[in-house]
Coordinates of C-alpha atoms and ligand atoms in Angstrom, one line a residue:
E15 CA -32.5 11.7 160.2
D16 CA -34.0 10.1 157.1
M17 CA -31.4 9.0 154.7
L18 CA -28.7 11.3 156.0
R19 CA -27.3 13.2 158.9
K20 CA -29.6 16.0 159.7
L21 CA -29.1 19.2 157.8
K22 CA -30.6 22.4 159.0
V23 CA -32.7 24.1 156.4
S24 CA -31.0 27.4 157.1
E25 CA -27.6 25.8 156.2
L26 CA -28.9 25.0 152.8
L27 CA -29.8 28.5 151.9
T28 CA -26.4 30.0 152.3
G29 CA -25.4 29.6 148.7
V30 CA -25.1 27.5 145.6
A31 CA -23.7 24.1 146.4
V32 CA -20.9 24.1 143.9
G33 CA -17.9 22.3 145.2
G34 CA -19.7 19.1 146.1
K35 CA -18.1 15.7 145.8
K36 CA -19.1 15.3 142.2
Q37 CA -17.6 18.4 140.8
K38 CA -14.5 18.0 138.6
D39 CA -12.2 20.8 137.7
M40 CA -13.2 22.8 134.6
E41 CA -10.5 21.2 132.3
S42 CA -11.9 17.7 132.9
Y43 CA -15.3 18.7 131.5
K44 CA -14.2 17.8 128.0
F45 CA -17.6 18.4 126.5
W46 CA -19.1 21.1 128.7
Q47 CA -16.0 23.4 128.4
T48 CA -16.8 23.7 124.7
Q49 CA -20.4 24.7 125.3
P50 CA -21.9 28.2 125.9
V51 CA -22.3 27.8 129.6
P52 CA -20.7 29.8 132.5
R53 CA -17.4 28.4 133.9
F54 CA -17.1 27.6 137.6
D55 CA -14.5 30.3 138.1
E56 CA -16.1 33.2 136.3
Q57 CA -17.8 36.0 138.1
A58 CA -20.9 37.3 136.4
Q59 CA -20.7 41.0 136.6
G60 CA -23.7 42.7 135.1
E61 CA -23.3 41.0 131.8
E62 CA -26.6 39.2 132.1
G63 CA -27.8 37.7 128.8
P64 CA -27.0 35.2 126.0
I65 CA -23.4 33.9 126.0
K66 CA -23.2 33.3 122.2
M67 CA -25.2 34.8 119.3
I68 CA -26.5 32.1 117.0
D69 CA -27.2 32.6 113.3
P70 CA -29.8 30.0 112.4
E71 CA -28.5 30.1 108.8
Q72 CA -25.2 28.8 110.0
V73 CA -26.7 25.8 111.8
P74 CA -26.1 22.5 110.1
K75 CA -29.2 21.1 108.3
E76 CA -28.4 17.5 109.2
P77 CA -27.6 15.7 112.4
S78 CA -24.0 14.7 113.0
A79 CA -22.9 11.1 112.4
L80 CA -23.5 8.5 115.1
L81 CA -21.4 5.6 116.2
E82 CA -21.4 2.9 113.6
G83 CA -24.4 0.6 113.9
F84 CA -26.8 3.3 115.3
E85 CA -29.2 5.7 113.7
W86 CA -31.2 8.8 114.6
V87 CA -35.0 8.6 115.0
T88 CA -37.6 11.1 115.8
M89 CA -40.1 9.4 118.2
D90 CA -43.8 9.9 117.7
L91 CA -45.0 9.8 121.2
A92 CA -48.6 10.2 120.1
Q93 CA -48.3 6.5 119.2
N94 CA -48.6 4.2 122.1
A95 CA -46.1 1.7 120.9
Q96 CA -43.4 4.4 120.7
L97 CA -44.3 5.9 124.0
G98 CA -44.0 2.4 125.4
E99 CA -40.4 2.1 124.0
V100 CA -39.4 5.3 125.7
F101 CA -41.1 4.1 128.9
D102 CA -39.2 0.8 128.7
L103 CA -35.8 2.5 128.2
L104 CA -36.3 4.8 131.1
K105 CA -37.7 2.0 133.3
G106 CA -34.5 0.0 133.0
H107 CA -31.9 2.8 132.5
Y108 CA -33.0 6.1 133.9
V109 CA -31.9 8.0 137.1
E110 CA -30.8 5.9 140.1
D111 CA -29.6 7.1 143.5
D112 CA -25.9 6.9 144.3
E113 CA -26.2 3.4 145.9
A114 CA -28.3 2.0 143.1
M115 CA -31.1 1.1 145.5
F116 CA -33.9 3.0 143.7
R117 CA -34.6 4.1 140.1
F118 CA -37.2 6.5 138.9
N119 CA -40.1 4.7 137.3
Y120 CA -42.0 7.2 135.2
S121 CA -45.5 5.8 134.2
A122 CA -46.6 6.0 130.6
S123 CA -49.3 8.5 131.7
F124 CA -46.6 10.6 133.3
L125 CA -44.5 10.6 130.1
N126 CA -47.5 11.5 128.2
W127 CA -48.0 14.5 130.5
Q128 CA -44.4 15.5 130.5
V129 CA -43.2 15.1 126.9
Y130 CA -46.2 14.9 124.7
Q131 CA -47.9 18.3 124.5
P132 CA -51.5 18.2 123.3
P133 CA -52.2 20.3 120.2
Y134 CA -53.2 23.5 122.0
R135 CA -49.6 24.2 122.6
D136 CA -49.5 25.3 119.0
Y137 CA -51.8 28.1 120.1
V138 CA -49.5 29.0 123.0
L139 CA -46.6 29.5 120.6
T140 CA -48.3 31.2 117.7
S141 CA -46.9 34.5 118.9
D142 CA -43.5 33.1 118.2
R143 CA -43.1 33.0 114.4
A144 CA -40.1 30.7 114.5
L145 CA -42.1 27.9 116.1
K146 CA -44.8 27.7 113.5
A147 CA -42.7 25.1 111.6
P148 CA -44.9 22.1 111.3
G149 CA -44.0 19.1 113.4
W150 CA -41.9 21.1 115.9
R151 CA -43.0 19.1 118.9
K152 CA -42.1 15.8 117.5
D153 CA -38.7 17.1 116.5
W154 CA -37.7 17.5 120.1
H155 CA -38.3 13.8 121.0
I156 CA -35.1 12.4 119.8
G157 CA -34.1 8.7 119.9
V158 CA -31.2 6.6 118.9
R159 CA -31.9 3.1 117.6
A160 CA -29.6 0.1 117.0
T161 CA -29.6 -0.1 113.2
Q162 CA -30.1 -3.9 113.0
S163 CA -32.4 -4.7 115.9
K164 CA -34.2 -1.2 115.8
R165 CA -34.0 -1.3 119.5
L166 CA -34.3 2.1 121.2
V167 CA -31.0 2.7 123.1
A168 CA -31.0 6.4 123.9
F169 CA -33.4 9.3 124.2
I170 CA -33.5 13.1 124.9
S171 CA -36.5 15.4 124.9
G172 CA -37.4 19.0 125.1
V173 CA -40.6 21.0 125.6
P174 CA -41.1 24.7 125.0
V175 CA -41.3 27.0 128.0
Q176 CA -41.5 30.7 128.4
L177 CA -39.0 31.4 131.2
R178 CA -38.7 34.6 133.1
V179 CA -35.2 35.3 134.4
R180 CA -35.6 38.4 136.5
E181 CA -37.0 40.9 134.1
N182 CA -36.4 39.1 130.9
V183 CA -38.7 36.5 129.4
L184 CA -36.9 33.9 127.3
S185 CA -38.3 31.4 124.9
C186 CA -36.6 28.3 126.0
S187 CA -36.7 24.6 125.6
E188 CA -36.8 22.6 128.8
I189 CA -34.5 19.5 128.3
N190 CA -35.3 16.3 130.1
F191 CA -35.2 12.5 130.0
L192 CA -31.7 12.3 128.7
C193 CA -31.0 8.6 128.9
V194 CA -28.4 6.2 127.5
H195 CA -28.8 2.4 127.7
K196 CA -26.5 0.9 130.4
K197 CA -24.5 -1.1 127.8
L198 CA -23.7 2.1 125.9
R199 CA -22.5 4.2 128.7
S200 CA -19.2 6.2 128.7
K201 CA -19.0 6.2 124.9
R202 CA -19.6 10.0 124.7
L203 CA -23.1 9.4 123.3
A204 CA -24.7 11.9 125.7
P205 CA -22.8 14.9 124.2
V206 CA -23.9 13.8 120.8
L207 CA -27.6 13.8 121.9
I208 CA -27.2 17.1 123.6
K209 CA -25.6 18.6 120.4
E210 CA -28.5 17.2 118.3
I211 CA -31.2 18.7 120.4
T212 CA -29.3 21.9 120.5
R213 CA -29.2 21.9 116.7
R214 CA -32.9 21.3 116.5
C215 CA -33.7 24.1 118.9
Y216 CA -31.4 26.5 117.1
I217 CA -33.0 25.7 113.8
L218 CA -36.4 26.8 115.3
G219 CA -34.9 30.0 116.7
I220 CA -34.7 28.8 120.2
F221 CA -31.3 29.8 121.6
Q222 CA -31.7 29.1 125.4
A223 CA -32.6 26.1 127.4
I224 CA -33.2 25.1 131.0
Y225 CA -32.4 21.7 132.5
T226 CA -31.9 20.1 135.9
A227 CA -29.5 17.3 136.9
G228 CA -28.4 15.6 140.0
V229 CA -24.8 15.9 138.8
V230 CA -22.6 19.0 139.0
L231 CA -21.9 20.6 135.7
P232 CA -20.6 24.0 134.7
K233 CA -22.4 25.9 136.2
P234 CA -25.6 25.7 138.3
V235 CA -27.7 28.9 138.3
S236 CA -29.1 27.5 141.5
S237 CA -29.1 24.3 143.6
C238 CA -31.9 22.7 145.7
R239 CA -31.9 19.8 148.1
Y240 CA -34.6 17.2 148.2
F241 CA -36.6 16.8 151.4
H242 CA -38.8 13.8 152.2
R243 CA -41.8 13.5 154.5
S244 CA -42.6 9.9 155.5
L245 CA -46.2 8.9 155.1
D246 CA -45.7 5.2 155.5
W247 CA -42.5 5.2 157.6
L248 CA -42.4 1.4 158.1
K249 CA -42.4 0.7 154.4
L250 CA -39.7 3.3 153.8
Y251 CA -37.7 1.7 156.5
E252 CA -38.2 -1.8 155.0
V253 CA -37.0 -0.7 151.6
G254 CA -33.9 1.0 153.1
F255 CA -35.0 4.5 152.3
S256 CA -35.3 5.6 155.9
S257 CA -33.2 4.5 158.8
L258 CA -34.1 4.1 162.5
P259 CA -32.6 7.0 164.4
P260 CA -30.3 5.7 167.2
R261 CA -32.5 6.7 170.2
S262 CA -35.9 5.9 168.6
T263 CA -38.0 2.8 168.1
K264 CA -40.2 1.7 165.2
P265 CA -43.5 2.4 167.0
R266 CA -42.2 5.8 167.9
Q267 CA -41.3 6.6 164.3
I268 CA -44.6 5.4 163.1
T269 CA -46.4 7.6 165.6
K270 CA -44.2 10.6 164.8
Y271 CA -45.5 10.6 161.2
Q272 CA -49.2 10.0 161.9
L273 CA -51.6 12.5 160.4
P274 CA -55.2 13.5 161.0
R275 CA -57.8 11.7 158.8
T276 CA -59.5 14.8 157.5
T277 CA -58.2 18.1 156.1
A278 CA -58.4 21.3 158.1
T279 CA -58.9 24.1 155.5
P280 CA -62.5 25.2 155.0
G281 CA -63.4 25.4 151.3
L282 CA -60.7 23.0 150.2
R283 CA -61.8 21.0 147.1
P284 CA -60.3 19.5 143.9
M285 CA -59.6 22.0 141.2
E286 CA -62.0 22.1 138.3
R287 CA -61.8 23.5 134.8
K288 CA -63.8 26.6 135.9
D289 CA -60.9 27.5 138.3
V290 CA -58.3 27.8 135.6
D291 CA -58.6 31.6 135.2
A292 CA -58.4 32.2 139.0
V293 CA -55.4 29.8 139.3
V294 CA -53.5 31.5 136.5
D295 CA -54.0 34.9 138.1
L296 CA -53.0 33.8 141.6
L297 CA -50.0 31.7 140.4
T298 CA -48.7 34.5 138.1
R299 CA -48.7 37.0 141.0
Y300 CA -47.2 34.5 143.3
L301 CA -44.4 33.5 141.0
A302 CA -43.6 37.2 140.3
R303 CA -41.9 37.1 143.7
F304 CA -39.2 34.8 142.5
D305 CA -36.1 35.5 140.3
I306 CA -36.6 32.7 137.9
A307 CA -40.0 31.1 137.0
P308 CA -42.0 29.9 134.1
V309 CA -44.6 32.2 132.7
F310 CA -47.8 30.3 132.6
S311 CA -50.5 30.8 130.0
K312 CA -54.0 29.7 130.6
D313 CA -53.5 26.7 128.4
E314 CA -50.4 25.7 130.3
V315 CA -52.1 25.8 133.6
D316 CA -54.8 23.7 132.1
H317 CA -52.2 21.2 130.9
W318 CA -49.8 21.1 133.8
I319 CA -52.0 21.7 136.8
L320 CA -55.5 20.6 136.0
H321 CA -56.1 16.9 136.1
K322 CA -58.1 15.6 133.2
N323 CA -59.8 12.3 133.2
A324 CA -58.4 10.9 130.0
P325 CA -59.6 7.4 129.3
G326 CA -56.8 4.8 129.9
Y327 CA -54.6 7.1 131.8
E328 CA -53.8 7.0 135.5
Q329 CA -53.9 10.3 137.4
V330 CA -50.6 12.0 137.5
V331 CA -51.3 15.4 139.0
W332 CA -53.6 16.3 141.9
T333 CA -54.6 19.9 142.5
Y334 CA -56.8 21.4 145.2
V335 CA -58.1 24.9 145.5
V336 CA -59.4 26.8 148.5
E337 CA -62.7 28.5 147.6
D338 CA -63.9 31.1 150.1
P339 CA -67.3 29.9 151.1
E340 CA -68.7 33.5 151.0
T341 CA -67.0 35.3 148.2
H342 CA -66.4 32.1 146.1
K343 CA -62.9 33.6 145.3
I344 CA -60.0 31.2 145.1
S345 CA -57.6 32.2 147.8
D346 CA -55.0 29.4 147.6
F347 CA -54.2 26.2 145.7
F348 CA -51.6 23.5 145.9
S349 CA -50.7 20.5 143.7
F350 CA -48.6 17.4 143.7
Y351 CA -47.7 14.8 141.2
R352 CA -47.1 11.1 141.3
L353 CA -43.8 9.6 140.4
E354 CA -42.9 6.1 141.6
S355 CA -39.4 4.7 142.1
S356 CA -38.6 1.0 141.5
V357 CA -36.9 -0.6 144.5
I358 CA -34.0 -2.6 143.2
G359 CA -33.6 -6.1 144.7
N360 CA -36.0 -5.9 147.7
K361 CA -38.0 -9.0 148.5
K362 CA -41.0 -7.4 150.0
H363 CA -41.6 -4.2 148.0
D364 CA -41.2 -3.4 144.3
F365 CA -42.1 0.4 144.3
I366 CA -42.1 3.5 146.4
R367 CA -45.1 5.6 145.6
A368 CA -43.9 9.2 145.9
A369 CA -45.9 12.4 145.7
Y370 CA -43.9 15.4 144.7
L371 CA -45.0 18.9 145.7
F372 CA -45.7 20.9 142.5
Y373 CA -47.0 24.4 142.3
Y374 CA -48.9 26.2 145.0
A375 CA -49.9 29.8 145.8
S376 CA -51.6 31.7 148.5
E377 CA -53.1 35.2 148.8
T378 CA -51.5 35.4 152.1
A379 CA -48.2 36.0 150.3
F380 CA -49.3 39.5 149.6
A381 CA -49.4 42.1 152.2
S382 CA -52.9 42.7 153.6
E383 CA -54.2 45.9 155.2
E384 CA -53.6 44.5 158.7
S385 CA -50.1 43.3 158.1
D386 CA -48.2 45.7 156.0
S387 CA -44.6 44.9 156.9
K388 CA -42.7 42.2 155.0
A389 CA -42.0 40.2 158.2
D390 CA -45.7 40.2 159.1
T391 CA -46.7 39.0 155.7
R392 CA -44.1 36.3 155.8
A393 CA -45.3 35.2 159.3
V394 CA -48.9 35.0 158.0
L395 CA -47.8 33.1 154.9
K396 CA -45.9 30.7 157.1
V397 CA -48.9 29.8 159.2
R398 CA -51.1 29.4 156.1
L399 CA -48.6 27.3 154.2
N400 CA -48.2 25.0 157.2
V401 CA -51.9 24.3 157.2
L402 CA -52.1 23.9 153.5
I403 CA -49.2 21.5 153.2
N404 CA -50.4 19.5 156.2
D405 CA -53.7 19.1 154.2
A406 CA -51.6 18.1 151.2
L407 CA -49.9 15.4 153.3
I408 CA -53.3 14.2 154.6
L409 CA -54.7 13.9 151.1
A410 CA -51.5 12.2 149.8
K411 CA -51.7 9.7 152.6
S412 CA -55.4 9.0 151.8
L413 CA -54.3 8.4 148.2
D414 CA -51.9 5.8 149.5
F415 CA -48.6 7.5 148.8
D416 CA -45.6 6.4 150.9
V417 CA -43.6 9.6 150.9
F418 CA -44.1 13.2 150.1
N419 CA -41.1 15.0 148.5
A420 CA -40.3 18.7 148.1
L421 CA -37.3 20.8 147.1
T422 CA -35.8 23.8 148.8
L423 CA -37.5 26.2 146.3
L424 CA -40.5 28.6 146.3
D425 CA -41.5 29.2 150.0
N426 CA -40.9 25.6 151.0
T427 CA -38.4 26.4 153.8
L428 CA -41.3 28.0 155.7
F429 CA -42.8 24.6 156.3
L430 CA -40.3 21.8 155.7
E431 CA -39.1 21.4 159.3
Q432 CA -42.5 22.0 160.9
Q433 CA -44.1 19.4 158.6
K434 CA -41.5 16.9 159.6
F435 CA -39.7 16.7 156.2
G436 CA -36.1 15.4 156.5
A437 CA -33.2 16.4 154.3
G438 CA -32.4 13.8 151.7
D439 CA -29.0 13.2 150.1
G440 CA -30.2 14.1 146.7
Q441 CA -29.5 17.6 145.2
L442 CA -31.1 19.0 142.1
H443 CA -29.0 21.6 140.2
Y444 CA -30.6 24.0 137.8
Y445 CA -28.9 25.1 134.6
L446 CA -29.4 27.6 131.9
Y447 CA -27.9 26.9 128.5
N448 CA -26.4 29.9 126.6
Y449 CA -27.5 32.4 129.2
R450 CA -25.5 34.1 131.9
T451 CA -27.0 35.5 135.0
T452 CA -26.0 35.8 138.7
T453 CA -26.7 32.7 140.7
I454 CA -29.8 32.4 142.9
P455 CA -29.3 31.0 146.4
G456 CA -32.8 30.0 147.3
G457 CA -33.5 27.6 144.5
V458 CA -35.1 28.2 141.1
D459 CA -38.7 27.6 140.6
L460 CA -39.4 25.2 137.8
K461 CA -41.7 22.2 137.4
N462 CA -39.3 19.5 137.4
N463 CA -38.3 18.0 138.7
I464 CA -37.9 15.7 137.6
Ligands
LIG508 S1 -30.9 14.8 133.8 C1 -31.1 13.1 133.8 C2 -29.9 12.4 133.2 N1 -30.2 11.0 133.0 C3 -29.7 10.1 133.9 O1 -29.1 10.4 134.9 C4 -30.1 8.6 133.5 C5 -29.1 7.6 133.8 N2 -27.8 8.0 133.2 C6 -27.6 7.9 131.8 O2 -28.5 7.6 131.1 C7 -26.2 8.4 131.4 O3 -25.3 8.3 132.4 C8 -26.2 9.8 130.8 C9 -24.8 10.2 130.5 C10 -27.1 9.9 129.5 C11 -26.7 10.8 131.8 N3 -26.6 16.2 131.9 O4 -22.1 9.7 127.0 P1 -21.1 9.9 128.0 C12 -21.8 14.6 130.7 C13 -25.7 16.7 131.1 O5 -19.8 9.2 127.9 P2 -22.9 8.5 129.9 C14 -31.6 15.3 132.3 O6 -32.2 14.6 131.6 C15 -20.5 14.3 131.5 O7 -20.2 15.4 132.4 N4 -24.4 16.2 130.9 O8 -21.7 9.6 129.5 C16 -31.3 16.7 131.8 C17 -19.6 14.2 130.3 O9 -19.2 15.5 129.8 P3 -17.8 16.2 130.3 C18 -24.1 15.1 131.5 O10 -22.8 8.3 131.3 C19 -30.3 16.6 130.7 C20 -20.4 13.5 129.2 O11 -21.8 13.8 129.6 C21 -25.0 14.4 132.3 O12 -22.8 7.3 128.9 C22 -29.7 18.0 130.2 C23 -20.2 12.0 129.2 O13 -20.9 11.5 128.2 C24 -26.3 15.0 132.5 N5 -27.2 14.5 133.4 O14 -24.2 9.3 129.6 C25 -28.8 17.8 129.1 N6 -24.5 13.3 132.8 O15 -16.7 15.4 129.5 C26 -28.1 19.2 128.7 C27 -23.2 13.3 132.3 O16 -17.9 17.6 129.8 C28 -29.0 20.0 127.9 N7 -23.0 14.3 131.5 O17 -17.7 16.0 131.7 C29 -28.4 21.2 127.4 C30 -29.3 22.1 126.6 C31 -29.5 21.6 125.2 C32 -30.5 22.4 124.4 C33 -30.0 23.8 124.1 C34 -31.1 24.6 123.3 C35 -30.8 26.0 123.1

């Protein structure tokens, strides 16, 4: 009902949604047909692995030429002024919905979290000799400036991620925040940016990447749909995000989405640093149940999942753990992050405050002595996740979020309908660069969203 005709969750799980309205035929992908990515028409038959072997010696040492009047820059996002420039570019020119009603509005704190990795990441990567090159992080924050005005007009970024694709763990870069100023669109600048970040990855011995996009490109490894759960239905209605279903009324809609004031799970509390080990352990076992997932180190859980009260930064991620009151073991956790969207041209509201479901895990995902069949375990997990996610909704509401978003990945289909999420019209396609594997119907697990 929200945004779109109702789509049954089960219908979304039948396969990868290639063939949607935005897909062109392969020959029209002038850039992508030259890249080491699977074609739409190919069948991957047991040839899982890299598509092209790269010799780092053969990789050009310099970036390719840009359009006349523009120059390459490497952004230093540790400097607030430069972080602010990226923030301003994205604020005015980043991803919009199809009708141009809403545009993502990443906060500076969010960007700091997403693209600027604190120094401990050096430690994470010391096992990988190739990445010891000094300055590697900065290198993956690539900008294009107008030569005269020095104005930032385009950006692309990557962060390192250890990605498990079935049994293989790949050192990847995760590419995000590709953005070209509206005045420079359709001038083939995006392929130039993509080639440049590819070059800088190859030079460091990174030959695979993962990325997500709302558009269809050759060829998704999986596709997810966005689901939205109203927390402030009236506001979502007023900004045009939600519609009034034909046989309903405004008061009825408001009542439908009401939530209890207090959470239900005993032992639920905000995550603290002392929980990091327990969360790494639980999350690692939980993610092992999926075909594609990042491999989290302790430092990465600390960075991505634990909120730190850095002075001057607004909170971006909220994580709650369930501590058993008797054993003090962590049995579950869930997290969500904040990402606002600007409302374009609405008199009453400027922003939608959205919470996005992030990682979670529960011991109930693993068979217990009482329930040893797969179906039993799934039923127990379903009950548990519904309680946990309902608590997440209650907390998000108390934090003044307007909407709670989730994708059709992880075990989300066990609670989306029951928790009154509605299917949105946005899809998120997941892609691997220079890696071939069979497609995954149920969605890929990756932070991102983004
Ligand atoms: S997804 C978010 C993308 N950003 C936005 O949607 C923000 C608003 N839009 C814009 O800023 C522009 O429209 C962009 C395109 C920059 C998207 N991913 O320059 P063009 C292809 C990949 O004339 P513009 C994210 O950040 C398009 O099919 N390719 O077009 C992840 C066409 O190719 P082909 C895209 O509109 C990014 C060509 O670009 C995308 O001015 C992952 C046209 O270029 C897209 N989202 O600019 C990047 N959109 O002719 C890939 C369009 O073949 C990373 N195109 O159809 C790959 C891994 C690299 C590292 C590898 C390491 C080993």
